[in-house]
Short mmCIF file of C-alpha atoms in Angstrom, two decimals:
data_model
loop_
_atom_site.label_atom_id
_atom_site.label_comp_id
_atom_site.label_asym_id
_atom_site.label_seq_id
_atom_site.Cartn_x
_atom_site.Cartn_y
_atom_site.Cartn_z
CA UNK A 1366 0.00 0.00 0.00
CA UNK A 1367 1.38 3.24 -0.69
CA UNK A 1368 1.76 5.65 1.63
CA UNK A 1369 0.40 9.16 1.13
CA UNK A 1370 1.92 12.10 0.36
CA UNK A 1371 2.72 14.41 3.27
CA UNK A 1372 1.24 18.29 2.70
CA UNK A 1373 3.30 20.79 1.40
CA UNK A 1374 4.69 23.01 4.37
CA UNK A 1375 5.07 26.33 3.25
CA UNK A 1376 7.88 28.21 5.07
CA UNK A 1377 6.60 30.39 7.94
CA UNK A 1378 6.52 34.11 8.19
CA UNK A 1379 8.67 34.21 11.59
CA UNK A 1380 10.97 31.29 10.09
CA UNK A 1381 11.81 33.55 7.04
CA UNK A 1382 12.71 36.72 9.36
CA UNK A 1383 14.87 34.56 11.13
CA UNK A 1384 13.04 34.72 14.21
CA UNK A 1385 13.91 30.81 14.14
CA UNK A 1386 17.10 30.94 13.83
CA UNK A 1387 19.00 28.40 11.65
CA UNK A 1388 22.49 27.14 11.82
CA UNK A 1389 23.20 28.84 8.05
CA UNK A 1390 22.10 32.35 9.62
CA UNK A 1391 23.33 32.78 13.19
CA UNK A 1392 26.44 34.85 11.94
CA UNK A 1393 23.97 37.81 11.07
CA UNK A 1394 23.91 40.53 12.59
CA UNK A 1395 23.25 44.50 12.01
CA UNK A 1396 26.30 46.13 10.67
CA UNK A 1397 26.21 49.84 8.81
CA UNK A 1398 26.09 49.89 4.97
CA UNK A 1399 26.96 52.65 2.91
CA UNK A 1400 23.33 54.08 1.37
CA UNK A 1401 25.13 53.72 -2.26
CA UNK A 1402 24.83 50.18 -1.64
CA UNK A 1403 21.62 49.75 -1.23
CA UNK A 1404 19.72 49.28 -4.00
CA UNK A 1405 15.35 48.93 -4.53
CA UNK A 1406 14.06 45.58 -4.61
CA UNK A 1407 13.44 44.34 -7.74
CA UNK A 1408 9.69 45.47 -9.22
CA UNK A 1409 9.25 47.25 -5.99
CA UNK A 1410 5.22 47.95 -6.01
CA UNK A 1411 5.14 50.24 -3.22
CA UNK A 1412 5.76 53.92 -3.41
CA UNK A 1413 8.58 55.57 -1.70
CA UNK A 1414 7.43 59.48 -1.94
CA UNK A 1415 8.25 62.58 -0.16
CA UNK A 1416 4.87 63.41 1.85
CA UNK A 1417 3.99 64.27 5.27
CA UNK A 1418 4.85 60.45 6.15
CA UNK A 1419 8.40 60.71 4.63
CA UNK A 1420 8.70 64.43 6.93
CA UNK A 1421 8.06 62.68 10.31
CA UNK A 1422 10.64 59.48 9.37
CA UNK A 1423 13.00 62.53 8.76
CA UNK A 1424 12.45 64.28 12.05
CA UNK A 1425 12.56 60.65 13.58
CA UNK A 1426 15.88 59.88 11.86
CA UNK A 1427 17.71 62.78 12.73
CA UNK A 1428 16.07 63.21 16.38
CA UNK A 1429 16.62 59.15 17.38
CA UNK A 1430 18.77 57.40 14.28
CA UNK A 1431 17.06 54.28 12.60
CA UNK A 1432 15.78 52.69 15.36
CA UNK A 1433 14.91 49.12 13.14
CA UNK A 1434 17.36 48.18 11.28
CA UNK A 1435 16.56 47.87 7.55
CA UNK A 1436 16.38 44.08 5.85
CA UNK A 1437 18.46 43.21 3.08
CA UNK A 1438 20.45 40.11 1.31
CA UNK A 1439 23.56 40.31 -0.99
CA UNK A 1440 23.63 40.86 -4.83
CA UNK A 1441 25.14 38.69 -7.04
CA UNK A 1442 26.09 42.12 -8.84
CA UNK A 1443 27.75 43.63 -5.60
CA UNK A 1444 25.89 45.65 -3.18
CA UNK A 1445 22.62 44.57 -0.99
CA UNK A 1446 18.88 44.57 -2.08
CA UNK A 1447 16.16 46.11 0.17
CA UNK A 1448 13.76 43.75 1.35
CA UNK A 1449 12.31 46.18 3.73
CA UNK A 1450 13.42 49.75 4.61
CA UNK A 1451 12.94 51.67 1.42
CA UNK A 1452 11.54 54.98 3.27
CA UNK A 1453 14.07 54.89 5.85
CA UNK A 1454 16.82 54.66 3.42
CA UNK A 1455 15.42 57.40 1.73
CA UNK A 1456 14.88 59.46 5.32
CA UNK A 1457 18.75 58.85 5.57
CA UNK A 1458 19.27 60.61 2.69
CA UNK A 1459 17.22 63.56 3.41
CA UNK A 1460 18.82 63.51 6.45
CA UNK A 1461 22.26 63.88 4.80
CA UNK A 1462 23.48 60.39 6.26
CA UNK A 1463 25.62 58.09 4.35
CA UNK A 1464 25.19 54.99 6.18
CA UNK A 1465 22.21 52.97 7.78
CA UNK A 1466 22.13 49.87 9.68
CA UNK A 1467 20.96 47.00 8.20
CA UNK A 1468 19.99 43.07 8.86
CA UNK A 1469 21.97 40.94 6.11
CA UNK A 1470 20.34 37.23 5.69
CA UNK A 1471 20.13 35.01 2.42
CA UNK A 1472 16.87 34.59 1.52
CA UNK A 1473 15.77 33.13 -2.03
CA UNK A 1474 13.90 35.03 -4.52
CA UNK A 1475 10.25 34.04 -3.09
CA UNK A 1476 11.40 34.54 0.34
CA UNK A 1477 12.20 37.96 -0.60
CA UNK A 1478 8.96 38.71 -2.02
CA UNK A 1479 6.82 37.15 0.80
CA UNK A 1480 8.92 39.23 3.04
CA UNK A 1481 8.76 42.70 1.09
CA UNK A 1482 5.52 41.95 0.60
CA UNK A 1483 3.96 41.18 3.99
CA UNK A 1484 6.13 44.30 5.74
CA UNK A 1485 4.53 46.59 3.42
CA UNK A 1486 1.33 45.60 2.98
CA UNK A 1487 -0.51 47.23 6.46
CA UNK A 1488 0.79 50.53 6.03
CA UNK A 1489 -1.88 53.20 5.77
CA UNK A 1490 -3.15 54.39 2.46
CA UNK A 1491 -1.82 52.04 0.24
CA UNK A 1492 -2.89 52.71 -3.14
CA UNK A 1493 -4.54 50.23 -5.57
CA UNK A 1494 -1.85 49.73 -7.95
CA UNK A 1495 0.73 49.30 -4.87
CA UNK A 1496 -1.99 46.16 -3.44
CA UNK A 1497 -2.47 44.55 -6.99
CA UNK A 1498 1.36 43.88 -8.02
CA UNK A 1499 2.08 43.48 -4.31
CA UNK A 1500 -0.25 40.84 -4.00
CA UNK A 1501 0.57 39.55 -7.31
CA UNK A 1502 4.16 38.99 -6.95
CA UNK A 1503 3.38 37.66 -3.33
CA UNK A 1504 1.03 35.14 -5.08
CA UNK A 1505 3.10 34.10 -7.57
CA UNK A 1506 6.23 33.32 -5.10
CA UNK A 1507 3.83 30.89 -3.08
CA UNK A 1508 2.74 29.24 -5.79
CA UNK A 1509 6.45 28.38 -6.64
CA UNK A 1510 6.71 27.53 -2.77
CA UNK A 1511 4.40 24.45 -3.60
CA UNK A 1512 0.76 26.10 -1.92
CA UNK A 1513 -2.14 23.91 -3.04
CA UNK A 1514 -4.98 25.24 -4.93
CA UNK A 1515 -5.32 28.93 -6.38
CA UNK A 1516 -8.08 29.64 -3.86
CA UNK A 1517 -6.34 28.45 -1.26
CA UNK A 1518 -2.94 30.32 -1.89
CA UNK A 1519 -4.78 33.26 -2.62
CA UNK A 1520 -6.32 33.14 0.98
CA UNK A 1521 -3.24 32.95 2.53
CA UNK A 1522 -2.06 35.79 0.50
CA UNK A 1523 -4.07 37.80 2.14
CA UNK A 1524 -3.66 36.82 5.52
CA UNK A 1525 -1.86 39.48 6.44
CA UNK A 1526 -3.65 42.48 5.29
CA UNK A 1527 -7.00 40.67 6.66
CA UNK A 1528 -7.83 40.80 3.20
CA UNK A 1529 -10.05 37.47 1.96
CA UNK A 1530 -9.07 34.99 -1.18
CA UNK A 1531 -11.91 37.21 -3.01
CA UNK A 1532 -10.73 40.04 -2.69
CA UNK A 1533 -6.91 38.99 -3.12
CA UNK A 1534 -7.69 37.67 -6.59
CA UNK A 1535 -9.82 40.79 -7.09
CA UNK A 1536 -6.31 42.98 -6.82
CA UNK A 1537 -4.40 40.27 -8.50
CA UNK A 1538 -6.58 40.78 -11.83
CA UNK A 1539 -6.40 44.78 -11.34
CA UNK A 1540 -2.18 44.20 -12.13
CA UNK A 1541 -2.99 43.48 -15.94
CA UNK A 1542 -3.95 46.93 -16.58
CA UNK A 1543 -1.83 49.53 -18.02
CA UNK A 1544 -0.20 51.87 -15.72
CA UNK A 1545 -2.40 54.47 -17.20
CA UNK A 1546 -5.29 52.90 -16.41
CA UNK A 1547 -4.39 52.21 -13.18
CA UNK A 1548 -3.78 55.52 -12.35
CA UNK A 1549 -7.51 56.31 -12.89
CA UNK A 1550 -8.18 53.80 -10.47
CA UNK A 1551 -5.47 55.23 -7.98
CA UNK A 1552 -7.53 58.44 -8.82
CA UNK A 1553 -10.64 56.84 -7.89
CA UNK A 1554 -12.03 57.93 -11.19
CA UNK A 1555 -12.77 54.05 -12.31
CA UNK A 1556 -13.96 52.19 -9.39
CA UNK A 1557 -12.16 48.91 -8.79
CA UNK A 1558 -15.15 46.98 -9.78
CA UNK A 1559 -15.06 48.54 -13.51
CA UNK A 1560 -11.27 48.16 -13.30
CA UNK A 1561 -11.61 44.42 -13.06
CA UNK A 1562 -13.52 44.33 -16.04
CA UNK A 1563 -11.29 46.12 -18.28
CA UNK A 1564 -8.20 44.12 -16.91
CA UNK A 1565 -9.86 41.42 -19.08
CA UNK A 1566 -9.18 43.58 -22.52
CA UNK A 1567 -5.70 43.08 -24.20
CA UNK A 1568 -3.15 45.33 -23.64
CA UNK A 1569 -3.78 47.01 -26.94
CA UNK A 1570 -7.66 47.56 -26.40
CA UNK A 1571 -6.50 49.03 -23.24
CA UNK A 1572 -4.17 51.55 -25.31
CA UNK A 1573 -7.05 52.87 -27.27
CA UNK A 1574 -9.42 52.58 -24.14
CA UNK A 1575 -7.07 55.19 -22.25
CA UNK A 1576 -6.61 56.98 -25.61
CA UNK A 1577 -10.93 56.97 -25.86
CA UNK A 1578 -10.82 58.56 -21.90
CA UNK A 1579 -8.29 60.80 -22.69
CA UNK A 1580 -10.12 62.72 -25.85
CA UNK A 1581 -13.81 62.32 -24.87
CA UNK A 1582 -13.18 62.74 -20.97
CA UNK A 1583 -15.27 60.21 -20.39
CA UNK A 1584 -14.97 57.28 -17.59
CA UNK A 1585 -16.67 53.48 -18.81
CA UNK A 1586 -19.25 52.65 -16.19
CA UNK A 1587 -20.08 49.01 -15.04
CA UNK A 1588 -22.18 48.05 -17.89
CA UNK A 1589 -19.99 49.71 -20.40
CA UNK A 1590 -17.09 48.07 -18.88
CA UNK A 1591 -18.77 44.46 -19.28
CA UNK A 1592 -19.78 45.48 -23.01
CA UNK A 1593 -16.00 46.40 -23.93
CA UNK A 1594 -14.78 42.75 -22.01
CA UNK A 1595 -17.67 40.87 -24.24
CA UNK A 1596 -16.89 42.35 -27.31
CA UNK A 1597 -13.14 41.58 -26.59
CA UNK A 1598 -13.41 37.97 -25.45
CA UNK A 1599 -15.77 37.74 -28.77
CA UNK A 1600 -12.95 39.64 -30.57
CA UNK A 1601 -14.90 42.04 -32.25
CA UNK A 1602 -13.56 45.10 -30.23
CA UNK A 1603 -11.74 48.12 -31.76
CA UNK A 1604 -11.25 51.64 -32.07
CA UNK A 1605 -14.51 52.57 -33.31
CA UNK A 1606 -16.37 49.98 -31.16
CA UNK A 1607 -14.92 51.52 -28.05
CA UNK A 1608 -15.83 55.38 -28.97
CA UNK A 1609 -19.30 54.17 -29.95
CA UNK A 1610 -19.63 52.94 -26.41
CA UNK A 1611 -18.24 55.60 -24.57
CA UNK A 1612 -19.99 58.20 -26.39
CA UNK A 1613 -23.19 56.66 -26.08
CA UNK A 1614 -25.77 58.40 -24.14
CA UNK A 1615 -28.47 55.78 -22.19
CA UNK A 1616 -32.23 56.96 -22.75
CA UNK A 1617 -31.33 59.59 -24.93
CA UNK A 1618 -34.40 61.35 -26.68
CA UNK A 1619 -32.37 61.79 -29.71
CA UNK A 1620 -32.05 58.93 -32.21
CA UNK A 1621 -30.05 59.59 -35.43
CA UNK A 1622 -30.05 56.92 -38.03
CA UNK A 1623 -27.41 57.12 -41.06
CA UNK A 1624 -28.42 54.96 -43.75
CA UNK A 1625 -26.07 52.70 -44.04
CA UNK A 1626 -26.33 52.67 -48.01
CA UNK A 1627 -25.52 56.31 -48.31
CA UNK A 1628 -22.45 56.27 -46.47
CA UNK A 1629 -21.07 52.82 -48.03
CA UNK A 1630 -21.18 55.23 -51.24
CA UNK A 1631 -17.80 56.82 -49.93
CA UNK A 1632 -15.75 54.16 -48.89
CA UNK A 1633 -14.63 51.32 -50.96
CA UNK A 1634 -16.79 48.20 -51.33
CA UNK A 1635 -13.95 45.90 -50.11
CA UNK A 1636 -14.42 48.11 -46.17
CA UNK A 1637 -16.18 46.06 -43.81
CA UNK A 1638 -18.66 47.75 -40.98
CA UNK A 1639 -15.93 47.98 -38.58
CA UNK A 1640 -13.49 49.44 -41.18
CA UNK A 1641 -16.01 52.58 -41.69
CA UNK A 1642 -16.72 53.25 -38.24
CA UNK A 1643 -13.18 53.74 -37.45
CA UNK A 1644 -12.24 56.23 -40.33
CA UNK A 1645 -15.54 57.98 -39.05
CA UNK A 1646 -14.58 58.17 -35.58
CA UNK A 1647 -11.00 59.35 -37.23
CA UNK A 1648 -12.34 62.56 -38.90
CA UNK A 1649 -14.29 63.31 -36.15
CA UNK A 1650 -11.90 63.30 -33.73
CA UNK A 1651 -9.44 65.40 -36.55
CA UNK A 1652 -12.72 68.00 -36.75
CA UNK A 1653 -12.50 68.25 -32.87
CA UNK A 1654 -9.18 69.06 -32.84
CA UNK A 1655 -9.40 71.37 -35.51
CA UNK A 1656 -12.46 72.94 -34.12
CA UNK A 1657 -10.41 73.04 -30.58
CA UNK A 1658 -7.18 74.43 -32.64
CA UNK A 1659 -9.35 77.79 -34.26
CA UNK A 1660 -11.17 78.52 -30.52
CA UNK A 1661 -7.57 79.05 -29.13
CA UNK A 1662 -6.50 81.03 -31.98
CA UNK A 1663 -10.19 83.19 -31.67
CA UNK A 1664 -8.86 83.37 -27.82
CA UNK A 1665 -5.44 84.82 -28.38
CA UNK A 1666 -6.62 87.08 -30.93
#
């Protein structure tokens, strides 16, 4: 009879700070590295940025020193990577110091991310961008850790955060849109829920989606965001489609119908449907901008 498998352990949280020490780690210990040799973490999702946050880290810094020690491991390049620590290294520059103390330990690759990842992930205001490739690179390194099941990996994803497997995989789809369009949702001008949608269009539908929001100034609601993710999974979404949808207007009074005989006089028989709409769309967006061009010249007159 065979014997069964045991369960994948995945390594703990505590184990991987070195809480539990190991043989291979005990000669660790917080020395001072030169800030020069410290570099970002690789794909580092979180934002380091000079607010009112990075002020009082300053004040702290130069009032009490780094009182935790950042967390890094070696380069195969020369110099250390940041696991955690990326705002006070950057306090200790604004500080004018050239050194910070630092814990050095060898962690792997996914060790690093779990790591970066889970010291991160609480702080306050954390954008959406920063929790969807956070919790996408996190994912990804426990799935090459052996974790069983994508629903059950993405639970313990977001363990930490207090964040369920839902939502986790809700973030997780939010990391295949463009930056652009991510920054709308950072903006909260598309709500994560429409965001999820369009994370299902290819990256360039999404081009001419941010192109659409840019010129019209208009943001896809819900229901437009699940028409533009049909028509894409069905493959019959382009330029024109995604102006037509944007543009419409829902229980508008005014219904203008072009027959469709009168305008395939003016275009080549060969041009399919889609073909017309988008050298419509085309001029009319050249007319716009020529229309936009003459009222600034009217102004500066």
């Amino acid at each position: 009879m065979r014997r069964p498998k045991k369960d994948i352990q995945l390594t703990s949280y505590d184990k991987l700070l070195g809480l539990e020490e190991t043989p291979e780690k005990s000669m660790n210990q917080v020395v001072e590295i030169e800030l020069e040799k410290l570099y970002p973490f690789k794909n580092h999702p979180f934002h380091v940025s000079d607010d009112e946050k990075m002020a009082e880290t300053v004040e702290s810094i130069k009032n009490y020193g780094v009182l935790n020690p950042a967390l890094v491991r070696p380069r195969s390049e020369g110099g250390y990577e940041l696991i955690s620590g990326h705002r006070r290294k950057r306090g200790c520059e604004l500080c004018g110091k050239t050194t910070m103390p630092v814990l050095v330990r060898n962690y792997t690759d996914d060790e690093a991310v779990i790591i970066m990842v889970d010291s991160n992930i609480q702080r306050e205001n954390i954008l959406p961008s920063e929790k969807a490739h956070a919790y996408k690179m996190k994912y990804d390194a426990m799935k090459h850790q052996g974790s069983k099941g994508e629903k059950y990996t993405a639970d313990m994803v977001g363990e930490t955060a207090g964040d369920s497997g839902r939502t986790v995989q809700r973030y997780i789809r939010l990391a295949s849109l463009s930056d652009g369009l991510l920054e709308y949702v950072d903006d909260n001008k598309i709500p994560m829920i429409v965001g999820e949608k369009l994370s299902y269009l290819k990256p360039q539908e999404q081009e001419w989606l941010l192109e659409g929001i840019v010129n019209s100034n208009i943001f896809p609601t819900k229901q437009q965001a699940e028409q533009l993710k049909e028509c894409s999974a069905n493959g019959k979404l382009n330029q024109g489609y995604i102006y037509a949808i944007l543009l419409k207007k829902e229980n508008s009074k005014i219904n203008v119908t072009i027959p469709a005989k009168k305008i395939g006089n003016y275009f080549p028989e060969t041009y399919s449907k889609e073909q017309i709409e988008e050298v419509i769309f085309m001029l009319l967006d050249k007319w716009k901008q020529n229309r936009e061009g003459v009222a600034d010249a009217e102004d500066t007159v």
